Amino acid sequence: MELVTIDDIKAAADRVRDFAVRTPLLPATWADPDRPLWIKPENLQPIGAFKIRGAFNTLARLDEPVRARGVVAYSSGNHAQAVAYAARTYGIPAYIVMPEDTPSVKVEKTRSYGAEVVLCPVGKREEYADDLVEKTGAVLVPPFDHPDVIAGQGTAGLEIAFDLPDVETVLVPVSGGGLASGVGTAIRALCPHARIYGVEPELAADATEGLAAGHRVDWPVADRNRTIADGLRSQPSDLTFAHLRKVVDGMITVTEDEIREAMRVLAYKSHLVTEPSGATAVAAYLKGAVPAGRTAAIVSGGNVNPQMLREILTA
């Protein structure tokens, strides 16, 4: 299996430069001085999440006649918005499959970019997407299981390496594993002494279990859907799992309460609105699971349901 390289990620950076925001590394002034923390706020991207990087890199790599047929994606929200936004930029159709339990804020935003949204039963996303590809002739843009998607997400790692070359620990949320695969590849190449940790909710810790076992494991959808971190309910593919085995030093799991507390800290102390999935890396830092040293944590997204945000911030 051919893995994404640092050259792939550097090429992706050139393609997405005009579309993805180069988010800064924000120092967390409230952090432990022995474990200084910098936050990579991908919630500040135009669509509110890092997924814009992989979407634009993938669409840019398509031949123009192929791209003109349109794109299909399946996603619980952030990849959906990213593909819809990129498709609108290119002036092509987008057909997006979203589970029926997707937060309404993500469904509405995806439609606002001009995409045709198809809601499906939980666990049927891929099946519905395959049907749409067959019916429309559009191209499938998977949420993580594609080298161009992984390379695009890896551009966030390039930026961390440039802004904090002496980083000692990097914390990355893990769902399907595309972000951690790309960022891990970039950090491993440019900051070889840094430690890279993936972070998952305890209630969706399939990657943690799989990496410990040395092979992918399957958790039922119903089990993974227990976590409030709806963006972290997917499982790694063979491709992303191979990347994770190569670039991740370890996994950290966080509880639902630790995720909620991280959202509160980010809102009140760093002035950042995050969704539960986006707060998991900071949750890992806050629980003290990170070694001493300079740490960078990726806040992967901020598309949170307003009612959920109110409940968490006022708890």
PDB file of C-alpha atoms in Angstrom:
ATOM      1  CA  MET A   1       0.000   0.000   0.000  1.00  0.00           C
ATOM      2  CA  GLU A   2       1.459   3.360  -1.054  1.00  0.00           C
ATOM      3  CA  LEU A   3       1.351   5.993   1.670  1.00  0.00           C
ATOM      4  CA  VAL A   4       1.196   9.767   1.352  1.00  0.00           C
ATOM      5  CA  THR A   5       4.582  11.514   1.454  1.00  0.00           C
ATOM      6  CA  ILE A   6       5.782  14.906   2.590  1.00  0.00           C
ATOM      7  CA  ASP A   7       6.146  15.871  -1.086  1.00  0.00           C
ATOM      8  CA  ASP A   8       2.462  15.062  -1.638  1.00  0.00           C
ATOM      9  CA  ILE A   9       1.553  17.329   1.260  1.00  0.00           C
ATOM     10  CA  LYS A  10       3.776  20.181   0.040  1.00  0.00           C
ATOM     11  CA  ALA A  11       2.148  19.937  -3.394  1.00  0.00           C
ATOM     12  CA  ALA A  12      -1.272  20.007  -1.731  1.00  0.00           C
ATOM     13  CA  ALA A  13      -0.303  23.177   0.121  1.00  0.00           C
ATOM     14  CA  ASP A  14       0.221  24.930  -3.201  1.00  0.00           C
ATOM     15  CA  ARG A  15      -3.216  23.815  -4.410  1.00  0.00           C
ATOM     16  CA  VAL A  16      -5.196  24.872  -1.337  1.00  0.00           C
ATOM     17  CA  ARG A  17      -3.338  28.097  -0.565  1.00  0.00           C
ATOM     18  CA  ASP A  18      -5.988  30.327  -2.159  1.00  0.00           C
ATOM     19  CA  PHE A  19      -8.907  28.560  -0.463  1.00  0.00           C
ATOM     20  CA  ALA A  20      -7.938  27.383   3.022  1.00  0.00           C
ATOM     21  CA  VAL A  21      -7.046  29.842   5.752  1.00  0.00           C
ATOM     22  CA  ARG A  22      -3.508  29.499   7.090  1.00  0.00           C
ATOM     23  CA  THR A  23      -4.628  29.275  10.694  1.00  0.00           C
ATOM     24  CA  PRO A  24      -2.185  30.565  13.324  1.00  0.00           C
ATOM     25  CA  LEU A  25      -0.809  28.770  16.340  1.00  0.00           C
ATOM     26  CA  LEU A  26      -2.384  30.558  19.294  1.00  0.00           C
ATOM     27  CA  PRO A  27      -0.517  30.432  22.615  1.00  0.00           C
ATOM     28  CA  ALA A  28      -2.763  29.283  25.462  1.00  0.00           C
ATOM     29  CA  THR A  29      -1.831  31.755  28.193  1.00  0.00           C
ATOM     30  CA  TRP A  30      -3.784  29.698  30.709  1.00  0.00           C
ATOM     31  CA  ALA A  31      -1.733  26.526  30.150  1.00  0.00           C
ATOM     32  CA  ASP A  32       0.713  24.865  32.551  1.00  0.00           C
ATOM     33  CA  PRO A  33       4.127  26.601  32.153  1.00  0.00           C
ATOM     34  CA  ASP A  34       5.808  23.177  32.219  1.00  0.00           C
ATOM     35  CA  ARG A  35       3.579  22.093  29.325  1.00  0.00           C
ATOM     36  CA  PRO A  36       3.181  25.214  27.170  1.00  0.00           C
ATOM     37  CA  LEU A  37       0.301  24.820  24.749  1.00  0.00           C
ATOM     38  CA  TRP A  38      -0.380  26.241  21.307  1.00  0.00           C
ATOM     39  CA  ILE A  39      -3.798  25.824  19.696  1.00  0.00           C
ATOM     40  CA  LYS A  40      -4.273  25.311  15.947  1.00  0.00           C
ATOM     41  CA  PRO A  41      -7.807  26.762  15.441  1.00  0.00           C
ATOM     42  CA  GLU A  42      -9.131  24.997  12.358  1.00  0.00           C
ATOM     43  CA  ASN A  43     -12.604  26.051  13.509  1.00  0.00           C
ATOM     44  CA  LEU A  44     -11.705  29.403  11.875  1.00  0.00           C
ATOM     45  CA  GLN A  45     -11.727  27.929   8.369  1.00  0.00           C
ATOM     46  CA  PRO A  46     -14.418  29.295   6.000  1.00  0.00           C
ATOM     47  CA  ILE A  47     -16.617  26.245   6.576  1.00  0.00           C
ATOM     48  CA  GLY A  48     -15.669  25.956  10.256  1.00  0.00           C
ATOM     49  CA  ALA A  49     -13.397  22.909  10.047  1.00  0.00           C
ATOM     50  CA  PHE A  50     -10.144  21.510   8.658  1.00  0.00           C
ATOM     51  CA  LYS A  51     -12.005  19.456   6.039  1.00  0.00           C
ATOM     52  CA  ILE A  52     -11.743  22.294   3.540  1.00  0.00           C
ATOM     53  CA  ARG A  53      -8.079  21.378   3.000  1.00  0.00           C
ATOM     54  CA  GLY A  54      -8.723  17.839   1.789  1.00  0.00           C
ATOM     55  CA  ALA A  55     -11.778  18.799  -0.235  1.00  0.00           C
ATOM     56  CA  PHE A  56     -10.020  21.470  -2.271  1.00  0.00           C
ATOM     57  CA  ASN A  57      -6.918  19.366  -2.832  1.00  0.00           C
ATOM     58  CA  THR A  58      -9.021  16.469  -4.095  1.00  0.00           C
ATOM     59  CA  LEU A  59     -11.152  18.583  -6.437  1.00  0.00           C
ATOM     60  CA  ALA A  60      -8.076  20.403  -7.752  1.00  0.00           C
ATOM     61  CA  ARG A  61      -6.518  17.053  -8.669  1.00  0.00           C
ATOM     62  CA  LEU A  62      -9.475  15.981 -10.818  1.00  0.00           C
ATOM     63  CA  ASP A  63      -9.283  16.415 -14.587  1.00  0.00           C
ATOM     64  CA  GLU A  64     -11.586  19.236 -15.590  1.00  0.00           C
ATOM     65  CA  PRO A  65     -14.031  17.095 -17.655  1.00  0.00           C
ATOM     66  CA  VAL A  66     -14.332  14.668 -14.740  1.00  0.00           C
ATOM     67  CA  ARG A  67     -14.774  17.438 -12.189  1.00  0.00           C
ATOM     68  CA  ALA A  68     -17.474  19.080 -14.319  1.00  0.00           C
ATOM     69  CA  ARG A  69     -19.738  16.053 -13.777  1.00  0.00           C
ATOM     70  CA  GLY A  70     -20.012  17.015 -10.135  1.00  0.00           C
ATOM     71  CA  VAL A  71     -19.098  15.364  -6.855  1.00  0.00           C
ATOM     72  CA  VAL A  72     -20.718  13.082  -4.306  1.00  0.00           C
ATOM     73  CA  ALA A  73     -19.756  12.955  -0.638  1.00  0.00           C
ATOM     74  CA  TYR A  74     -21.051  11.300   2.523  1.00  0.00           C
ATOM     75  CA  SER A  75     -20.463  12.905   5.875  1.00  0.00           C
ATOM     76  CA  SER A  76     -21.921  13.720   9.275  1.00  0.00           C
ATOM     77  CA  GLY A  77     -21.275  17.356   8.559  1.00  0.00           C
ATOM     78  CA  ASN A  78     -17.859  18.947   8.181  1.00  0.00           C
ATOM     79  CA  HIS A  79     -16.682  17.020   5.114  1.00  0.00           C
ATOM     80  CA  ALA A  80     -20.133  17.600   3.654  1.00  0.00           C
ATOM     81  CA  GLN A  81     -19.787  21.349   4.061  1.00  0.00           C
ATOM     82  CA  ALA A  82     -16.239  21.344   2.744  1.00  0.00           C
ATOM     83  CA  VAL A  83     -17.116  19.464  -0.455  1.00  0.00           C
ATOM     84  CA  ALA A  84     -20.231  21.579  -0.980  1.00  0.00           C
ATOM     85  CA  TYR A  85     -18.213  24.775  -0.529  1.00  0.00           C
ATOM     86  CA  ALA A  86     -15.449  23.599  -2.859  1.00  0.00           C
ATOM     87  CA  ALA A  87     -17.988  22.488  -5.467  1.00  0.00           C
ATOM     88  CA  ARG A  88     -19.656  25.908  -5.387  1.00  0.00           C
ATOM     89  CA  THR A  89     -16.257  27.539  -5.841  1.00  0.00           C
ATOM     90  CA  TYR A  90     -15.636  25.398  -8.928  1.00  0.00           C
ATOM     91  CA  GLY A  91     -19.201  25.890 -10.181  1.00  0.00           C
ATOM     92  CA  ILE A  92     -20.074  22.184 -10.223  1.00  0.00           C
ATOM     93  CA  PRO A  93     -22.942  20.143  -8.727  1.00  0.00           C
ATOM     94  CA  ALA A  94     -22.568  18.539  -5.304  1.00  0.00           C
ATOM     95  CA  TYR A  95     -24.673  15.672  -3.948  1.00  0.00           C
ATOM     96  CA  ILE A  96     -24.163  15.130  -0.234  1.00  0.00           C
ATOM     97  CA  VAL A  97     -25.386  12.148   1.801  1.00  0.00           C
ATOM     98  CA  MET A  98     -25.853  12.885   5.512  1.00  0.00           C
ATOM     99  CA  PRO A  99     -27.188  10.637   8.307  1.00  0.00           C
ATOM    100  CA  GLU A 100     -30.601  11.537   9.669  1.00  0.00           C
ATOM    101  CA  ASP A 101     -29.108  12.242  13.109  1.00  0.00           C
ATOM    102  CA  THR A 102     -26.672  14.876  11.803  1.00  0.00           C
ATOM    103  CA  PRO A 103     -26.953  18.169  13.769  1.00  0.00           C
ATOM    104  CA  SER A 104     -29.316  20.480  11.925  1.00  0.00           C
ATOM    105  CA  VAL A 105     -26.748  23.290  11.863  1.00  0.00           C
ATOM    106  CA  LYS A 106     -24.491  21.150   9.652  1.00  0.00           C
ATOM    107  CA  VAL A 107     -27.294  20.088   7.313  1.00  0.00           C
ATOM    108  CA  GLU A 108     -28.475  23.669   6.862  1.00  0.00           C
ATOM    109  CA  LYS A 109     -24.972  24.977   6.208  1.00  0.00           C
ATOM    110  CA  THR A 110     -24.331  22.272   3.613  1.00  0.00           C
ATOM    111  CA  ARG A 111     -27.523  23.222   1.777  1.00  0.00           C
ATOM    112  CA  SER A 112     -26.569  26.899   1.993  1.00  0.00           C
ATOM    113  CA  TYR A 113     -23.568  26.192  -0.242  1.00  0.00           C
ATOM    114  CA  GLY A 114     -25.902  24.952  -2.972  1.00  0.00           C
ATOM    115  CA  ALA A 115     -25.520  21.224  -2.447  1.00  0.00           C
ATOM    116  CA  GLU A 116     -28.341  18.727  -2.838  1.00  0.00           C
ATOM    117  CA  VAL A 117     -28.539  16.998   0.551  1.00  0.00           C
ATOM    118  CA  VAL A 118     -29.842  13.429   0.776  1.00  0.00           C
ATOM    119  CA  LEU A 119     -30.619  12.243   4.310  1.00  0.00           C
ATOM    120  CA  CYS A 120     -30.152   8.549   5.012  1.00  0.00           C
ATOM    121  CA  PRO A 121     -30.602   6.095   7.893  1.00  0.00           C
ATOM    122  CA  VAL A 122     -27.636   5.776  10.247  1.00  0.00           C
ATOM    123  CA  GLY A 123     -25.052   3.375   8.866  1.00  0.00           C
ATOM    124  CA  LYS A 124     -26.229   3.702   5.246  1.00  0.00           C
ATOM    125  CA  ARG A 125     -24.092   6.627   4.072  1.00  0.00           C
ATOM    126  CA  GLU A 126     -21.777   4.705   1.763  1.00  0.00           C
ATOM    127  CA  GLU A 127     -24.656   2.753   0.205  1.00  0.00           C
ATOM    128  CA  TYR A 128     -26.617   5.917  -0.596  1.00  0.00           C
ATOM    129  CA  ALA A 129     -23.485   7.635  -1.940  1.00  0.00           C
ATOM    130  CA  ASP A 130     -22.726   4.726  -4.284  1.00  0.00           C
ATOM    131  CA  ASP A 131     -26.270   4.934  -5.648  1.00  0.00           C
ATOM    132  CA  LEU A 132     -25.848   8.652  -6.309  1.00  0.00           C
ATOM    133  CA  VAL A 133     -22.577   8.096  -8.150  1.00  0.00           C
ATOM    134  CA  GLU A 134     -24.293   5.548 -10.377  1.00  0.00           C
ATOM    135  CA  LYS A 135     -27.305   7.784 -11.025  1.00  0.00           C
ATOM    136  CA  THR A 136     -25.504  11.099 -11.575  1.00  0.00           C
ATOM    137  CA  GLY A 137     -22.121  10.145 -12.986  1.00  0.00           C
ATOM    138  CA  ALA A 138     -20.514  12.395 -10.381  1.00  0.00           C
ATOM    139  CA  VAL A 139     -17.211  11.565  -8.662  1.00  0.00           C
ATOM    140  CA  LEU A 140     -17.080  10.268  -5.091  1.00  0.00           C
ATOM    141  CA  VAL A 141     -14.957  12.350  -2.718  1.00  0.00           C
ATOM    142  CA  PRO A 142     -14.599  10.196   0.424  1.00  0.00           C
ATOM    143  CA  PRO A 143     -14.157  11.855   3.820  1.00  0.00           C
ATOM    144  CA  PHE A 144     -10.762  10.290   4.581  1.00  0.00           C
ATOM    145  CA  ASP A 145     -10.075   7.159   2.544  1.00  0.00           C
ATOM    146  CA  HIS A 146      -8.160   8.809  -0.303  1.00  0.00           C
ATOM    147  CA  PRO A 147      -4.523   9.934  -0.710  1.00  0.00           C
ATOM    148  CA  ASP A 148      -5.520  13.400  -1.967  1.00  0.00           C
ATOM    149  CA  VAL A 149      -7.772  13.940   1.041  1.00  0.00           C
ATOM    150  CA  ILE A 150      -5.028  12.840   3.431  1.00  0.00           C
ATOM    151  CA  ALA A 151      -2.439  15.053   1.702  1.00  0.00           C
ATOM    152  CA  GLY A 152      -4.773  18.039   1.908  1.00  0.00           C
ATOM    153  CA  GLN A 153      -5.385  17.563   5.620  1.00  0.00           C
ATOM    154  CA  GLY A 154      -1.636  17.211   6.103  1.00  0.00           C
ATOM    155  CA  THR A 155      -1.143  20.855   5.157  1.00  0.00           C
ATOM    156  CA  ALA A 156      -2.190  21.737   8.708  1.00  0.00           C
ATOM    157  CA  GLY A 157       0.844  19.778   9.887  1.00  0.00           C
ATOM    158  CA  LEU A 158       3.121  21.718   7.536  1.00  0.00           C
ATOM    159  CA  GLU A 159       1.939  24.930   9.143  1.00  0.00           C
ATOM    160  CA  ILE A 160       2.551  23.620  12.663  1.00  0.00           C
ATOM    161  CA  ALA A 161       6.073  22.553  11.703  1.00  0.00           C
ATOM    162  CA  PHE A 162       6.813  25.971  10.193  1.00  0.00           C
ATOM    163  CA  ASP A 163       5.345  27.990  13.081  1.00  0.00           C
ATOM    164  CA  LEU A 164       6.699  25.821  15.931  1.00  0.00           C
ATOM    165  CA  PRO A 165       9.661  23.837  14.582  1.00  0.00           C
ATOM    166  CA  ASP A 166      10.720  22.793  18.076  1.00  0.00           C
ATOM    167  CA  VAL A 167       7.298  21.349  18.938  1.00  0.00           C
ATOM    168  CA  GLU A 168       7.599  18.316  21.186  1.00  0.00           C
ATOM    169  CA  THR A 169       4.054  16.940  21.205  1.00  0.00           C
ATOM    170  CA  VAL A 170       1.241  17.204  18.655  1.00  0.00           C
ATOM    171  CA  LEU A 171      -2.335  16.230  19.552  1.00  0.00           C
ATOM    172  CA  VAL A 172      -4.734  15.348  16.728  1.00  0.00           C
ATOM    173  CA  PRO A 173      -8.364  14.149  16.896  1.00  0.00           C
ATOM    174  CA  VAL A 174      -8.963  10.767  15.235  1.00  0.00           C
ATOM    175  CA  SER A 175     -12.129   9.611  13.526  1.00  0.00           C
ATOM    176  CA  GLY A 176     -11.600   8.117  10.088  1.00  0.00           C
ATOM    177  CA  GLY A 177      -7.964   9.065  10.526  1.00  0.00           C
ATOM    178  CA  GLY A 178      -7.412  11.350   7.541  1.00  0.00           C
ATOM    179  CA  LEU A 179      -6.343  14.368   9.599  1.00  0.00           C
ATOM    180  CA  ALA A 180      -4.019  12.395  11.882  1.00  0.00           C
ATOM    181  CA  SER A 181      -2.561  10.543   8.889  1.00  0.00           C
ATOM    182  CA  GLY A 182      -1.728  13.732   7.026  1.00  0.00           C
ATOM    183  CA  VAL A 183      -0.602  15.803   9.980  1.00  0.00           C
ATOM    184  CA  GLY A 184       1.397  12.885  11.363  1.00  0.00           C
ATOM    185  CA  THR A 185       3.168  12.416   8.039  1.00  0.00           C
ATOM    186  CA  ALA A 186       4.118  16.103   7.888  1.00  0.00           C
ATOM    187  CA  ILE A 187       5.294  16.294  11.505  1.00  0.00           C
ATOM    188  CA  ARG A 188       7.214  13.029  11.288  1.00  0.00           C
ATOM    189  CA  ALA A 189       9.114  14.357   8.238  1.00  0.00           C
ATOM    190  CA  LEU A 190       9.786  17.906   9.447  1.00  0.00           C
ATOM    191  CA  CYS A 191       9.901  17.551  13.243  1.00  0.00           C
ATOM    192  CA  PRO A 192      11.232  14.004  13.642  1.00  0.00           C
ATOM    193  CA  HIS A 193      11.738  14.273  17.395  1.00  0.00           C
ATOM    194  CA  ALA A 194       8.146  15.313  18.113  1.00  0.00           C
ATOM    195  CA  ARG A 195       5.644  12.881  19.621  1.00  0.00           C
ATOM    196  CA  ILE A 196       2.327  12.515  17.819  1.00  0.00           C
ATOM    197  CA  TYR A 197      -0.769  11.411  19.732  1.00  0.00           C
ATOM    198  CA  GLY A 198      -4.182  10.672  18.311  1.00  0.00           C
ATOM    199  CA  VAL A 199      -7.158  11.506  20.528  1.00  0.00           C
ATOM    200  CA  GLU A 200     -10.514   9.721  20.598  1.00  0.00           C
ATOM    201  CA  PRO A 201     -13.610   9.722  22.824  1.00  0.00           C
ATOM    202  CA  GLU A 202     -13.706   6.701  25.115  1.00  0.00           C
ATOM    203  CA  LEU A 203     -17.098   5.888  23.599  1.00  0.00           C
ATOM    204  CA  ALA A 204     -15.652   5.681  20.066  1.00  0.00           C
ATOM    205  CA  ALA A 205     -12.147   4.391  20.729  1.00  0.00           C
ATOM    206  CA  ASP A 206     -11.956   1.870  17.893  1.00  0.00           C
ATOM    207  CA  ALA A 207      -8.656   3.236  16.553  1.00  0.00           C
ATOM    208  CA  THR A 208      -7.117   3.070  20.021  1.00  0.00           C
ATOM    209  CA  GLU A 209      -8.129  -0.560  20.368  1.00  0.00           C
ATOM    210  CA  GLY A 210      -7.045  -1.397  16.809  1.00  0.00           C
ATOM    211  CA  LEU A 211      -3.602   0.161  17.117  1.00  0.00           C
ATOM    212  CA  ALA A 212      -3.032  -1.686  20.393  1.00  0.00           C
ATOM    213  CA  ALA A 213      -4.053  -4.942  18.715  1.00  0.00           C
ATOM    214  CA  GLY A 214      -2.062  -4.293  15.548  1.00  0.00           C
ATOM    215  CA  HIS A 215      -5.070  -4.529  13.242  1.00  0.00           C
ATOM    216  CA  ARG A 216      -8.291  -2.694  12.532  1.00  0.00           C
ATOM    217  CA  VAL A 217     -11.242  -3.502  14.780  1.00  0.00           C
ATOM    218  CA  ASP A 218     -14.916  -2.890  14.143  1.00  0.00           C
ATOM    219  CA  TRP A 219     -17.168  -1.144  16.636  1.00  0.00           C
ATOM    220  CA  PRO A 220     -20.926  -1.220  15.990  1.00  0.00           C
ATOM    221  CA  VAL A 221     -22.402   2.069  14.786  1.00  0.00           C
ATOM    222  CA  ALA A 222     -24.686   2.171  17.822  1.00  0.00           C
ATOM    223  CA  ASP A 223     -21.679   2.063  20.147  1.00  0.00           C
ATOM    224  CA  ARG A 224     -19.770   4.800  18.332  1.00  0.00           C
ATOM    225  CA  ASN A 225     -22.847   7.010  18.154  1.00  0.00           C
ATOM    226  CA  ARG A 226     -22.986   7.260  21.958  1.00  0.00           C
ATOM    227  CA  THR A 227     -20.403  10.045  22.005  1.00  0.00           C
ATOM    228  CA  ILE A 228     -21.424  13.701  21.689  1.00  0.00           C
ATOM    229  CA  ALA A 229     -18.399  14.099  19.398  1.00  0.00           C
ATOM    230  CA  ASP A 230     -20.437  13.366  16.270  1.00  0.00           C
ATOM    231  CA  GLY A 231     -17.496  14.154  13.991  1.00  0.00           C
ATOM    232  CA  LEU A 232     -15.446  11.331  15.558  1.00  0.00           C
ATOM    233  CA  ARG A 233     -17.843   8.450  15.005  1.00  0.00           C
ATOM    234  CA  SER A 234     -16.179   7.037  11.887  1.00  0.00           C
ATOM    235  CA  GLN A 235     -13.558   4.265  11.816  1.00  0.00           C
ATOM    236  CA  PRO A 236     -10.179   4.244  10.041  1.00  0.00           C
ATOM    237  CA  SER A 237      -9.921   2.612   6.630  1.00  0.00           C
ATOM    238  CA  ASP A 238      -7.130   0.260   5.619  1.00  0.00           C
ATOM    239  CA  LEU A 239      -5.341   3.266   4.106  1.00  0.00           C
ATOM    240  CA  THR A 240      -5.592   5.579   7.086  1.00  0.00           C
ATOM    241  CA  PHE A 241      -4.895   2.770   9.564  1.00  0.00           C
ATOM    242  CA  ALA A 242      -1.632   2.038   7.716  1.00  0.00           C
ATOM    243  CA  HIS A 243      -0.682   5.700   8.076  1.00  0.00           C
ATOM    244  CA  LEU A 244      -1.615   5.783  11.756  1.00  0.00           C
ATOM    245  CA  ARG A 245       0.529   2.728  12.491  1.00  0.00           C
ATOM    246  CA  LYS A 246       3.480   4.489  10.912  1.00  0.00           C
ATOM    247  CA  VAL A 247       3.185   8.027  12.284  1.00  0.00           C
ATOM    248  CA  VAL A 248       1.290   7.951  15.591  1.00  0.00           C
ATOM    249  CA  ASP A 249       3.265   7.387  18.792  1.00  0.00           C
ATOM    250  CA  GLY A 250       0.210   6.639  20.879  1.00  0.00           C
ATOM    251  CA  MET A 251      -3.487   7.220  21.483  1.00  0.00           C
ATOM    252  CA  ILE A 252      -5.262   9.109  24.265  1.00  0.00           C
ATOM    253  CA  THR A 253      -8.933   8.662  25.077  1.00  0.00           C
ATOM    254  CA  VAL A 254     -11.136  11.271  26.737  1.00  0.00           C
ATOM    255  CA  THR A 255     -14.492  11.071  28.495  1.00  0.00           C
ATOM    256  CA  GLU A 256     -17.645  12.932  27.553  1.00  0.00           C
ATOM    257  CA  ASP A 257     -17.256  15.212  30.585  1.00  0.00           C
ATOM    258  CA  GLU A 258     -13.636  15.936  29.659  1.00  0.00           C
ATOM    259  CA  ILE A 259     -14.776  16.944  26.166  1.00  0.00           C
ATOM    260  CA  ARG A 260     -17.404  19.281  27.614  1.00  0.00           C
ATOM    261  CA  GLU A 261     -14.881  20.842  29.982  1.00  0.00           C
ATOM    262  CA  ALA A 262     -12.463  21.432  27.097  1.00  0.00           C
ATOM    263  CA  MET A 263     -15.226  23.205  25.174  1.00  0.00           C
ATOM    264  CA  ARG A 264     -15.794  25.474  28.160  1.00  0.00           C
ATOM    265  CA  VAL A 265     -12.087  26.215  28.579  1.00  0.00           C
ATOM    266  CA  LEU A 266     -11.694  27.013  24.889  1.00  0.00           C
ATOM    267  CA  ALA A 267     -14.728  29.304  24.948  1.00  0.00           C
ATOM    268  CA  TYR A 268     -14.011  31.153  28.174  1.00  0.00           C
ATOM    269  CA  LYS A 269     -10.205  31.231  28.173  1.00  0.00           C
ATOM    270  CA  SER A 270      -9.245  31.159  24.477  1.00  0.00           C
ATOM    271  CA  HIS A 271     -12.417  32.767  23.049  1.00  0.00           C
ATOM    272  CA  LEU A 272     -12.916  29.885  20.615  1.00  0.00           C
ATOM    273  CA  VAL A 273     -16.259  28.245  19.882  1.00  0.00           C
ATOM    274  CA  THR A 274     -15.710  24.550  19.193  1.00  0.00           C
ATOM    275  CA  GLU A 275     -17.810  21.493  18.535  1.00  0.00           C
ATOM    276  CA  PRO A 276     -17.250  18.455  20.788  1.00  0.00           C
ATOM    277  CA  SER A 277     -15.060  16.733  18.178  1.00  0.00           C
ATOM    278  CA  GLY A 278     -12.914  19.826  17.852  1.00  0.00           C
ATOM    279  CA  ALA A 279     -12.262  20.020  21.587  1.00  0.00           C
ATOM    280  CA  THR A 280     -10.919  16.500  22.089  1.00  0.00           C
ATOM    281  CA  ALA A 281      -7.229  17.312  21.579  1.00  0.00           C
ATOM    282  CA  VAL A 282      -7.413  20.049  24.204  1.00  0.00           C
ATOM    283  CA  ALA A 283      -9.340  17.647  26.453  1.00  0.00           C
ATOM    284  CA  ALA A 284      -6.372  15.270  26.264  1.00  0.00           C
ATOM    285  CA  TYR A 285      -4.068  18.112  27.301  1.00  0.00           C
ATOM    286  CA  LEU A 286      -6.318  19.169  30.187  1.00  0.00           C
ATOM    287  CA  LYS A 287      -6.532  15.662  31.647  1.00  0.00           C
ATOM    288  CA  GLY A 288      -2.746  15.647  32.050  1.00  0.00           C
ATOM    289  CA  ALA A 289      -2.153  12.846  29.568  1.00  0.00           C
ATOM    290  CA  VAL A 290       0.547  14.790  27.713  1.00  0.00           C
ATOM    291  CA  PRO A 291       4.265  14.743  28.590  1.00  0.00           C
ATOM    292  CA  ALA A 292       6.006  17.954  29.611  1.00  0.00           C
ATOM    293  CA  GLY A 293       7.181  20.109  26.746  1.00  0.00           C
ATOM    294  CA  ARG A 294       5.913  22.316  23.934  1.00  0.00           C
ATOM    295  CA  THR A 295       2.541  21.008  22.772  1.00  0.00           C
ATOM    296  CA  ALA A 296       0.363  21.832  19.776  1.00  0.00           C
ATOM    297  CA  ALA A 297      -3.305  20.778  19.796  1.00  0.00           C
ATOM    298  CA  ILE A 298      -5.505  20.891  16.722  1.00  0.00           C
ATOM    299  CA  VAL A 299      -9.016  22.246  17.286  1.00  0.00           C
ATOM    300  CA  SER A 300     -10.517  20.534  14.273  1.00  0.00           C
ATOM    301  CA  GLY A 301     -13.905  22.233  14.000  1.00  0.00           C
ATOM    302  CA  GLY A 302     -16.474  24.611  15.443  1.00  0.00           C
ATOM    303  CA  ASN A 303     -19.791  23.627  13.858  1.00  0.00           C
ATOM    304  CA  VAL A 304     -21.685  23.024  17.063  1.00  0.00           C
ATOM    305  CA  ASN A 305     -25.435  22.944  17.521  1.00  0.00           C
ATOM    306  CA  PRO A 306     -26.313  26.233  19.312  1.00  0.00           C
ATOM    307  CA  GLN A 307     -28.564  24.510  21.854  1.00  0.00           C
ATOM    308  CA  MET A 308     -25.828  22.021  22.744  1.00  0.00           C
ATOM    309  CA  LEU A 309     -23.325  24.853  23.082  1.00  0.00           C
ATOM    310  CA  ARG A 310     -25.610  26.747  25.457  1.00  0.00           C
ATOM    311  CA  GLU A 311     -26.168  23.671  27.607  1.00  0.00           C
ATOM    312  CA  ILE A 312     -22.466  22.893  27.845  1.00  0.00           C
ATOM    313  CA  LEU A 313     -21.331  26.452  28.537  1.00  0.00           C
ATOM    314  CA  THR A 314     -23.914  26.985  31.269  1.00  0.00           C
ATOM    315  CA  ALA A 315     -23.465  23.623  32.999  1.00  0.00           C
TER     316      ALA A 315
END
